[in-house]
Amino acid sequence: MMNYLVVDDTHIQIAFGVLGDVTSYETYTSGELQGVKLGGKNMVMTHAGELVPAYSETERRKNKASVEFHKNGLVKGVLLEEQTEIETPIGTLPAEYVTFYPTGEIHRVFVADGKISGFWSEEDEGAYNIPLSFELDFAQFTAKTNGICFYQSGAIKSITLYPGECITLNTKSGSFQTRIGFSLYESGQLQSAEPAEAVIIHTQIGRFSANDPNAIGINADSNSLSFDEMGRINKFSTVSNRIAVQSEDSEFLLLKPEQKIHPLYDDMKITQAMVLYFDFENDTVTIVNDEEHTFSMSACRFTVQSLQTDVLGCTPEDCASCSLCHSKNKEIQ
C-alpha cells in the first residue's frame, strides 16, 4: 500500500502533511516510502514534539535520511538539524536522532549522532554528548550515553553508555561496574548488564568468573550477565572457567570455552565465551560452548575450575565451588 504521493520534484505528501525541499527519497521493495533527504527546513509532528529534520550538511552529519518511515506511513526516525530538547517518557532530553515504534511511541533517543571518521574522533564527538543523570533502584549515576531505549509503555528498556564511560550497578549478587550499559525489565528491575571486567559470581553449581571480553557494544539491549525479576543470575558468560559434570547416569563430561579463529585475522585465535543458562523452575542448567548440554542441578554434580589449571583434580581452593564429594554448594548470592 502506498504511504506517500509525489506532488512535484521537491514535494512529497505523507500521512501528516507535505514535506518540501525534498532532494531525494527511497522506497521499500514493496513500494512504500522508506526515507527522504531534505534541503530545506520542515517541521515533523511526533510523540517527541515538533521536530526539525536535518537539511544542511556538516562534517559530523551521517549519510542517512532526514526522516525515515515505517511501512504504515508513520515516522520511524528523525535526524535532527541540530541538538534539540525533546519530550520523552522520562522528561526533557537533548537529542540529535530519535526513533519511533510503528505505533508512534518513542523507541530510542540519541543525545549525539555524529559520524566518527579520520577527521572526527570519538573525543570530538564526545564534546557534543551531554552527560545525563539517572536515579534507578539499582544505580544512581551521571554519564554520557550512546542511546536510551524505551518500551512502548514509556519505561526505560536499556541505556547504552558512551565509549569510555563506566558506572556501578548494585545487585543482590553484589556491586560491579559496567562499560557498555544495561537493560531493564518493564517493571524497572535490572535485566542484564555487561561487566567492565571479570566479576566473581556465586551460582547453584559453583563459583565463576563472569564476563565476555568479546562483547560488542552496539547497544545494551542484551548483555552477557542476566538476572530474573527476583534478582537471581539466570545467564552469564565465562572465558575463565571449565566445568566437570557428573551426569545422572554417571557420565563424566568436561566443558570449557572454545578457541575460534579471529573473525578478522586468520592467523589469530580468540576464546569464545561459554554461556550458562539457569532455569530455576525446572531445576536445570544449560551450558553452551560448541554444543548445548542441559543438566539437572539437583541430580548432577559439578566441579568448577580455573581454565588455567593444567590438571583436573581436587585442591583445597576448589572446595568452595565443588560438589563432587560434598552436597551442593550453598554459597549462593
mmCIF file of C-alpha atoms in Angstrom:
data_model
loop_
_atom_site.group_PDB
_atom_site.id
_atom_site.type_symbol
_atom_site.label_atom_id
_atom_site.label_comp_id
_atom_site.label_asym_id
_atom_site.label_seq_id
_atom_site.Cartn_x
_atom_site.Cartn_y
_atom_site.Cartn_z
ATOM 1 C CA MET A 1 0.000 0.000 0.000
ATOM 2 C CA MET A 2 1.422 3.387 -0.986
ATOM 3 C CA ASN A 3 2.047 5.650 2.010
ATOM 4 C CA TYR A 4 3.019 8.782 0.054
ATOM 5 C CA LEU A 5 2.297 10.871 -3.030
ATOM 6 C CA VAL A 6 4.882 12.726 -5.111
ATOM 7 C CA VAL A 7 3.439 16.213 -5.639
ATOM 8 C CA ASP A 8 6.329 17.538 -7.754
ATOM 9 C CA ASP A 9 10.139 17.353 -7.940
ATOM 10 C CA THR A 10 10.630 18.750 -4.432
ATOM 11 C CA HIS A 11 7.399 17.972 -2.559
ATOM 12 C CA ILE A 12 6.035 14.704 -1.178
ATOM 13 C CA GLN A 13 2.695 14.305 0.549
ATOM 14 C CA ILE A 14 2.744 11.964 3.549
ATOM 15 C CA ALA A 15 0.303 10.977 6.290
ATOM 16 C CA PHE A 16 0.767 14.143 8.368
ATOM 17 C CA GLY A 17 1.207 16.731 5.630
ATOM 18 C CA VAL A 18 3.598 17.738 2.866
ATOM 19 C CA LEU A 19 7.405 17.720 3.005
ATOM 20 C CA GLY A 20 9.103 20.390 0.902
ATOM 21 C CA ASP A 21 12.653 20.840 -0.393
ATOM 22 C CA VAL A 22 12.983 17.084 -0.890
ATOM 23 C CA THR A 23 16.333 16.335 -2.532
ATOM 24 C CA SER A 24 15.911 12.548 -2.737
ATOM 25 C CA TYR A 25 13.806 9.715 -1.407
ATOM 26 C CA GLU A 26 13.906 5.922 -1.099
ATOM 27 C CA THR A 27 11.169 3.299 -1.010
ATOM 28 C CA TYR A 28 10.847 -0.220 0.353
ATOM 29 C CA THR A 29 10.931 -3.013 -2.244
ATOM 30 C CA SER A 30 7.168 -3.258 -1.738
ATOM 31 C CA GLY A 31 6.755 0.394 -2.776
ATOM 32 C CA GLU A 32 6.157 2.266 0.498
ATOM 33 C CA LEU A 33 8.163 5.402 1.307
ATOM 34 C CA GLN A 34 11.221 4.486 3.402
ATOM 35 C CA GLY A 35 13.109 7.747 3.802
ATOM 36 C CA VAL A 36 13.645 11.256 2.472
ATOM 37 C CA LYS A 37 16.562 13.671 2.440
ATOM 38 C CA LEU A 38 15.750 17.348 2.755
ATOM 39 C CA GLY A 39 17.444 20.520 1.557
ATOM 40 C CA GLY A 40 15.284 22.995 3.450
ATOM 41 C CA LYS A 41 13.523 23.475 6.772
ATOM 42 C CA ASN A 42 10.469 21.326 7.537
ATOM 43 C CA MET A 43 8.512 20.512 10.689
ATOM 44 C CA VAL A 44 7.504 16.982 11.655
ATOM 45 C CA MET A 45 4.957 16.301 14.404
ATOM 46 C CA THR A 46 5.815 13.301 16.612
ATOM 47 C CA HIS A 47 5.304 11.947 20.125
ATOM 48 C CA ALA A 48 8.537 13.806 20.973
ATOM 49 C CA GLY A 49 7.035 17.118 19.867
ATOM 50 C CA GLU A 50 7.565 19.193 16.720
ATOM 51 C CA LEU A 51 10.951 18.288 15.233
ATOM 52 C CA VAL A 52 13.061 19.943 12.541
ATOM 53 C CA PRO A 53 14.712 17.242 10.394
ATOM 54 C CA ALA A 54 18.272 17.727 9.135
ATOM 55 C CA TYR A 55 18.582 19.729 5.924
ATOM 56 C CA SER A 56 22.162 21.089 5.939
ATOM 57 C CA GLU A 57 25.476 19.283 5.503
ATOM 58 C CA THR A 58 28.130 19.335 8.247
ATOM 59 C CA GLU A 59 31.359 17.436 8.855
ATOM 60 C CA ARG A 60 29.563 15.414 11.549
ATOM 61 C CA ARG A 61 26.433 14.580 9.578
ATOM 62 C CA LYS A 62 25.844 10.909 8.833
ATOM 63 C CA ASN A 63 24.788 9.932 5.336
ATOM 64 C CA LYS A 64 21.236 8.871 6.119
ATOM 65 C CA ALA A 65 17.693 10.054 5.606
ATOM 66 C CA SER A 66 16.441 13.206 7.282
ATOM 67 C CA VAL A 67 13.155 11.399 8.003
ATOM 68 C CA GLU A 68 12.568 7.629 7.940
ATOM 69 C CA PHE A 69 9.153 5.984 7.740
ATOM 70 C CA HIS A 70 7.541 2.711 8.740
ATOM 71 C CA LYS A 71 5.598 0.928 6.028
ATOM 72 C CA ASN A 72 2.362 2.113 7.639
ATOM 73 C CA GLY A 73 3.386 5.714 6.898
ATOM 74 C CA LEU A 74 4.220 6.776 10.452
ATOM 75 C CA VAL A 75 7.608 8.297 11.246
ATOM 76 C CA LYS A 76 10.302 5.742 12.117
ATOM 77 C CA GLY A 77 13.219 8.100 12.725
ATOM 78 C CA VAL A 78 14.193 11.762 12.570
ATOM 79 C CA LEU A 79 17.759 13.009 12.160
ATOM 80 C CA LEU A 80 17.575 16.476 13.686
ATOM 81 C CA GLU A 81 19.051 19.612 12.154
ATOM 82 C CA GLU A 82 20.627 20.450 15.495
ATOM 83 C CA GLN A 83 20.659 19.069 19.011
ATOM 84 C CA THR A 84 17.168 19.736 20.364
ATOM 85 C CA GLU A 85 15.358 19.344 23.665
ATOM 86 C CA ILE A 86 12.630 16.750 23.079
ATOM 87 C CA GLU A 87 9.833 15.396 25.251
ATOM 88 C CA THR A 88 10.334 11.788 26.397
ATOM 89 C CA PRO A 89 8.616 9.487 28.917
ATOM 90 C CA ILE A 90 11.317 10.383 31.476
ATOM 91 C CA GLY A 91 11.281 14.122 30.850
ATOM 92 C CA THR A 92 13.045 16.518 28.516
ATOM 93 C CA LEU A 93 16.239 15.181 26.923
ATOM 94 C CA PRO A 94 18.713 16.618 24.396
ATOM 95 C CA ALA A 95 18.715 14.661 21.129
ATOM 96 C CA GLU A 96 20.213 14.642 17.638
ATOM 97 C CA TYR A 97 18.436 11.489 16.470
ATOM 98 C CA VAL A 98 15.239 9.848 17.679
ATOM 99 C CA THR A 99 13.385 6.732 16.512
ATOM 100 C CA PHE A 100 9.786 5.630 16.981
ATOM 101 C CA TYR A 101 7.706 2.464 17.146
ATOM 102 C CA PRO A 102 5.252 1.738 14.285
ATOM 103 C CA THR A 103 2.509 2.978 16.620
ATOM 104 C CA GLY A 104 4.265 6.322 17.208
ATOM 105 C CA GLU A 105 5.779 5.944 20.681
ATOM 106 C CA ILE A 106 9.436 6.904 21.210
ATOM 107 C CA HIS A 107 11.764 3.923 20.740
ATOM 108 C CA ARG A 108 15.323 5.280 21.029
ATOM 109 C CA VAL A 109 16.898 8.641 21.812
ATOM 110 C CA PHE A 110 20.478 9.531 20.867
ATOM 111 C CA VAL A 111 21.942 12.616 22.543
ATOM 112 C CA ALA A 112 24.649 12.844 19.858
ATOM 113 C CA ASP A 113 24.725 11.117 16.476
ATOM 114 C CA GLY A 114 27.793 12.352 14.634
ATOM 115 C CA LYS A 115 29.876 10.397 12.131
ATOM 116 C CA ILE A 116 33.175 9.070 13.506
ATOM 117 C CA SER A 117 35.907 9.265 10.863
ATOM 118 C CA GLY A 118 39.556 10.042 10.329
ATOM 119 C CA PHE A 119 38.584 13.698 10.544
ATOM 120 C CA TRP A 120 36.219 13.369 13.510
ATOM 121 C CA SER A 121 37.230 11.259 16.519
ATOM 122 C CA GLU A 122 35.238 9.806 19.412
ATOM 123 C CA GLU A 123 36.800 12.537 21.562
ATOM 124 C CA ASP A 124 35.497 15.207 19.172
ATOM 125 C CA GLU A 125 32.058 13.624 19.162
ATOM 126 C CA GLY A 126 32.095 13.288 22.940
ATOM 127 C CA ALA A 127 32.123 17.070 23.263
ATOM 128 C CA TYR A 128 28.577 17.090 21.825
ATOM 129 C CA ASN A 129 27.377 14.360 24.163
ATOM 130 C CA ILE A 130 25.775 15.942 27.218
ATOM 131 C CA PRO A 131 26.026 13.799 30.398
ATOM 132 C CA LEU A 132 22.650 12.697 31.767
ATOM 133 C CA SER A 133 21.687 11.818 35.345
ATOM 134 C CA PHE A 134 19.599 8.785 36.317
ATOM 135 C CA GLU A 135 18.095 7.641 39.615
ATOM 136 C CA LEU A 136 17.247 3.933 39.357
ATOM 137 C CA ASP A 137 16.615 1.304 42.029
ATOM 138 C CA PHE A 138 19.956 -0.355 41.288
ATOM 139 C CA ALA A 139 22.069 2.610 40.153
ATOM 140 C CA GLN A 140 22.419 6.353 40.568
ATOM 141 C CA PHE A 141 24.816 7.928 38.081
ATOM 142 C CA THR A 142 25.663 10.728 35.684
ATOM 143 C CA ALA A 143 27.264 9.690 32.396
ATOM 144 C CA LYS A 144 27.365 10.226 28.655
ATOM 145 C CA THR A 145 25.111 7.818 26.779
ATOM 146 C CA ASN A 146 25.113 6.216 23.358
ATOM 147 C CA GLY A 147 21.373 5.665 23.258
ATOM 148 C CA ILE A 148 18.366 5.309 25.551
ATOM 149 C CA CYS A 149 15.781 2.721 24.541
ATOM 150 C CA PHE A 150 12.163 2.748 25.745
ATOM 151 C CA TYR A 151 9.395 0.187 25.899
ATOM 152 C CA GLN A 152 6.194 1.229 24.148
ATOM 153 C CA SER A 153 4.783 1.854 27.631
ATOM 154 C CA GLY A 154 7.441 4.540 28.179
ATOM 155 C CA ALA A 155 9.506 2.555 30.681
ATOM 156 C CA ILE A 156 13.270 2.520 30.077
ATOM 157 C CA LYS A 157 14.337 -0.659 28.247
ATOM 158 C CA SER A 158 18.092 -0.086 28.074
ATOM 159 C CA ILE A 159 20.796 2.541 28.475
ATOM 160 C CA THR A 160 23.917 2.254 26.330
ATOM 161 C CA LEU A 161 26.973 4.104 27.609
ATOM 162 C CA TYR A 162 29.276 6.268 25.513
ATOM 163 C CA PRO A 163 32.729 4.687 24.903
ATOM 164 C CA GLY A 164 34.964 5.232 27.919
ATOM 165 C CA GLU A 165 32.099 5.611 30.397
ATOM 166 C CA CYS A 166 31.821 3.188 33.322
ATOM 167 C CA ILE A 167 29.190 3.081 36.072
ATOM 168 C CA THR A 168 28.447 0.963 39.149
ATOM 169 C CA LEU A 169 25.400 -1.307 39.395
ATOM 170 C CA ASN A 170 24.134 -2.701 42.698
ATOM 171 C CA THR A 171 22.549 -6.164 42.667
ATOM 172 C CA LYS A 172 21.673 -8.928 45.119
ATOM 173 C CA SER A 173 24.877 -10.625 43.983
ATOM 174 C CA GLY A 174 26.932 -7.561 44.831
ATOM 175 C CA SER A 175 28.139 -4.434 43.061
ATOM 176 C CA PHE A 176 30.072 -4.331 39.806
ATOM 177 C CA GLN A 177 30.923 -1.879 37.044
ATOM 178 C CA THR A 178 29.543 -1.931 33.521
ATOM 179 C CA ARG A 179 31.210 -0.450 30.444
ATOM 180 C CA ILE A 180 28.649 -0.994 27.675
ATOM 181 C CA GLY A 181 25.445 -0.471 29.587
ATOM 182 C CA PHE A 182 22.456 -2.404 30.889
ATOM 183 C CA SER A 183 18.869 -3.379 30.138
ATOM 184 C CA LEU A 184 15.790 -3.345 32.349
ATOM 185 C CA TYR A 185 12.547 -5.237 32.681
ATOM 186 C CA GLU A 186 9.457 -3.162 32.067
ATOM 187 C CA SER A 187 8.968 -3.235 35.845
ATOM 188 C CA GLY A 188 12.226 -1.301 36.276
ATOM 189 C CA GLN A 189 14.265 -4.215 37.624
ATOM 190 C CA LEU A 190 17.741 -4.878 36.206
ATOM 191 C CA GLN A 191 17.574 -7.444 33.395
ATOM 192 C CA SER A 192 21.129 -7.617 32.043
ATOM 193 C CA ALA A 193 24.477 -5.831 32.042
ATOM 194 C CA GLU A 194 27.935 -6.099 30.530
ATOM 195 C CA PRO A 195 30.631 -6.237 33.250
ATOM 196 C CA ALA A 196 33.553 -3.898 32.648
ATOM 197 C CA GLU A 197 35.876 -6.671 33.783
ATOM 198 C CA ALA A 198 35.584 -10.204 35.108
ATOM 199 C CA VAL A 199 33.411 -10.428 38.224
ATOM 200 C CA ILE A 200 33.142 -13.329 40.669
ATOM 201 C CA ILE A 201 29.605 -14.693 40.911
ATOM 202 C CA HIS A 202 28.088 -17.465 43.016
ATOM 203 C CA THR A 203 25.600 -19.866 41.437
ATOM 204 C CA GLN A 204 23.848 -23.099 42.367
ATOM 205 C CA ILE A 205 26.554 -25.124 40.649
ATOM 206 C CA GLY A 206 29.598 -23.187 41.821
ATOM 207 C CA ARG A 207 31.671 -20.051 41.765
ATOM 208 C CA PHE A 208 32.591 -18.477 38.415
ATOM 209 C CA SER A 209 34.493 -15.602 36.872
ATOM 210 C CA ALA A 210 31.921 -13.978 34.594
ATOM 211 C CA ASN A 211 32.441 -11.705 31.607
ATOM 212 C CA ASP A 212 32.651 -11.723 27.835
ATOM 213 C CA PRO A 213 35.714 -9.779 26.637
ATOM 214 C CA ASN A 214 34.461 -10.094 23.055
ATOM 215 C CA ALA A 215 31.148 -8.335 23.746
ATOM 216 C CA ILE A 216 30.327 -5.698 21.132
ATOM 217 C CA GLY A 217 28.700 -2.582 22.499
ATOM 218 C CA ILE A 218 26.384 -1.612 19.634
ATOM 219 C CA ASN A 219 23.633 -1.293 22.218
ATOM 220 C CA ALA A 220 22.880 -2.606 25.694
ATOM 221 C CA ASP A 221 19.565 -4.317 24.904
ATOM 222 C CA SER A 222 21.100 -7.751 25.564
ATOM 223 C CA ASN A 223 24.203 -8.460 27.652
ATOM 224 C CA SER A 224 26.252 -11.398 28.889
ATOM 225 C CA LEU A 225 25.207 -11.202 32.559
ATOM 226 C CA SER A 226 21.440 -11.547 33.054
ATOM 227 C CA PHE A 227 19.076 -11.600 36.019
ATOM 228 C CA ASP A 228 15.483 -12.698 36.545
ATOM 229 C CA GLU A 229 12.987 -10.284 38.100
ATOM 230 C CA MET A 230 13.793 -11.712 41.539
ATOM 231 C CA GLY A 231 17.410 -10.616 41.098
ATOM 232 C CA ARG A 232 18.844 -14.112 40.597
ATOM 233 C CA ILE A 233 21.538 -14.620 37.957
ATOM 234 C CA ASN A 234 19.949 -16.672 35.173
ATOM 235 C CA LYS A 235 22.580 -16.296 32.450
ATOM 236 C CA PHE A 236 26.260 -15.425 32.238
ATOM 237 C CA SER A 237 29.341 -15.937 30.071
ATOM 238 C CA THR A 238 32.796 -17.063 31.092
ATOM 239 C CA VAL A 239 36.140 -17.391 29.340
ATOM 240 C CA SER A 240 37.958 -18.231 32.567
ATOM 241 C CA ASN A 241 36.353 -21.441 33.850
ATOM 242 C CA ARG A 242 35.801 -25.043 32.880
ATOM 243 C CA ILE A 243 33.232 -27.378 34.378
ATOM 244 C CA ALA A 244 33.468 -31.082 35.154
ATOM 245 C CA VAL A 245 29.999 -32.619 35.201
ATOM 246 C CA GLN A 246 28.967 -35.995 36.564
ATOM 247 C CA SER A 247 25.582 -36.603 34.951
ATOM 248 C CA GLU A 248 22.623 -38.543 36.336
ATOM 249 C CA ASP A 249 23.819 -41.722 34.597
ATOM 250 C CA SER A 250 27.371 -41.182 35.962
ATOM 251 C CA GLU A 251 28.735 -39.989 32.638
ATOM 252 C CA PHE A 252 31.700 -37.629 33.101
ATOM 253 C CA LEU A 253 31.924 -34.529 30.885
ATOM 254 C CA LEU A 254 34.471 -31.721 30.779
ATOM 255 C CA LEU A 255 33.098 -28.488 29.304
ATOM 256 C CA LYS A 256 35.120 -25.358 28.597
ATOM 257 C CA PRO A 257 35.185 -22.275 26.345
ATOM 258 C CA GLU A 258 36.257 -22.995 22.781
ATOM 259 C CA GLN A 259 39.064 -21.473 20.743
ATOM 260 C CA LYS A 260 37.879 -19.907 17.491
ATOM 261 C CA ILE A 261 39.616 -18.259 14.543
ATOM 262 C CA HIS A 262 39.561 -14.473 14.893
ATOM 263 C CA PRO A 263 36.862 -13.043 12.567
ATOM 264 C CA LEU A 264 39.363 -10.544 11.110
ATOM 265 C CA TYR A 265 42.706 -12.360 11.336
ATOM 266 C CA ASP A 266 43.087 -15.942 10.114
ATOM 267 C CA ASP A 267 46.354 -16.432 11.987
ATOM 268 C CA MET A 268 44.860 -15.479 15.362
ATOM 269 C CA LYS A 269 42.533 -17.284 17.734
ATOM 270 C CA ILE A 270 40.161 -15.933 20.345
ATOM 271 C CA THR A 271 38.428 -17.630 23.235
ATOM 272 C CA GLN A 272 34.699 -17.806 22.617
ATOM 273 C CA ALA A 273 32.844 -17.414 25.887
ATOM 274 C CA MET A 274 30.975 -20.394 27.312
ATOM 275 C CA VAL A 275 27.404 -19.425 28.222
ATOM 276 C CA LEU A 276 25.355 -20.839 31.104
ATOM 277 C CA TYR A 277 21.558 -20.534 31.384
ATOM 278 C CA PHE A 278 19.691 -21.317 34.611
ATOM 279 C CA ASP A 279 16.060 -22.466 34.625
ATOM 280 C CA PHE A 280 15.091 -22.345 38.298
ATOM 281 C CA GLU A 281 11.539 -23.529 37.709
ATOM 282 C CA ASN A 282 12.727 -26.751 36.054
ATOM 283 C CA ASP A 283 15.910 -27.061 38.148
ATOM 284 C CA THR A 284 18.188 -27.178 35.103
ATOM 285 C CA VAL A 285 21.334 -25.519 33.829
ATOM 286 C CA THR A 286 22.145 -25.366 30.121
ATOM 287 C CA ILE A 287 25.804 -24.985 29.183
ATOM 288 C CA VAL A 288 26.678 -23.822 25.674
ATOM 289 C CA ASN A 289 30.135 -23.915 24.106
ATOM 290 C CA ASP A 290 30.380 -25.526 20.673
ATOM 291 C CA GLU A 291 27.441 -27.718 21.721
ATOM 292 C CA GLU A 292 24.483 -27.375 24.067
ATOM 293 C CA HIS A 293 24.141 -29.531 27.196
ATOM 294 C CA THR A 294 21.304 -29.416 29.738
ATOM 295 C CA PHE A 295 21.645 -30.918 33.215
ATOM 296 C CA SER A 296 19.535 -31.262 36.336
ATOM 297 C CA MET A 297 21.112 -29.069 39.006
ATOM 298 C CA SER A 298 19.953 -31.324 41.847
ATOM 299 C CA ALA A 299 20.676 -34.695 40.219
ATOM 300 C CA CYS A 300 24.094 -33.920 38.715
ATOM 301 C CA ARG A 301 27.380 -32.944 40.321
ATOM 302 C CA PHE A 302 29.587 -30.092 39.179
ATOM 303 C CA THR A 303 33.190 -29.024 39.715
ATOM 304 C CA VAL A 304 34.218 -25.553 38.570
ATOM 305 C CA GLN A 305 37.890 -24.781 37.986
ATOM 306 C CA SER A 306 40.018 -22.040 36.556
ATOM 307 C CA LEU A 307 40.704 -22.622 32.880
ATOM 308 C CA GLN A 308 44.400 -22.047 33.537
ATOM 309 C CA THR A 309 44.545 -25.148 35.755
ATOM 310 C CA ASP A 310 46.522 -27.828 33.891
ATOM 311 C CA VAL A 311 45.276 -30.850 35.809
ATOM 312 C CA LEU A 312 41.662 -31.593 36.676
ATOM 313 C CA GLY A 313 41.511 -32.632 40.296
ATOM 314 C CA CYS A 314 40.636 -31.543 43.783
ATOM 315 C CA THR A 315 42.570 -28.900 45.667
ATOM 316 C CA PRO A 316 41.582 -27.024 48.835
ATOM 317 C CA GLU A 317 40.861 -23.874 46.828
ATOM 318 C CA ASP A 318 38.388 -25.778 44.657
ATOM 319 C CA CYS A 319 36.184 -26.832 47.569
ATOM 320 C CA ALA A 320 34.121 -23.651 47.587
ATOM 321 C CA SER A 321 32.841 -24.399 44.094
ATOM 322 C CA CYS A 322 32.956 -28.202 44.069
ATOM 323 C CA SER A 323 30.122 -30.642 44.673
ATOM 324 C CA LEU A 324 31.527 -33.972 43.507
ATOM 325 C CA CYS A 325 32.302 -35.198 47.005
ATOM 326 C CA HIS A 326 30.007 -32.946 49.037
ATOM 327 C CA SER A 327 26.449 -31.660 48.899
ATOM 328 C CA LYS A 328 25.628 -28.744 46.638
ATOM 329 C CA ASN A 329 27.498 -25.515 47.214
ATOM 330 C CA LYS A 330 25.322 -23.301 49.413
ATOM 331 C CA GLU A 331 27.203 -20.067 48.843
ATOM 332 C CA ILE A 332 24.526 -18.552 46.641
ATOM 333 C CA GLN A 333 24.051 -14.784 46.400
#
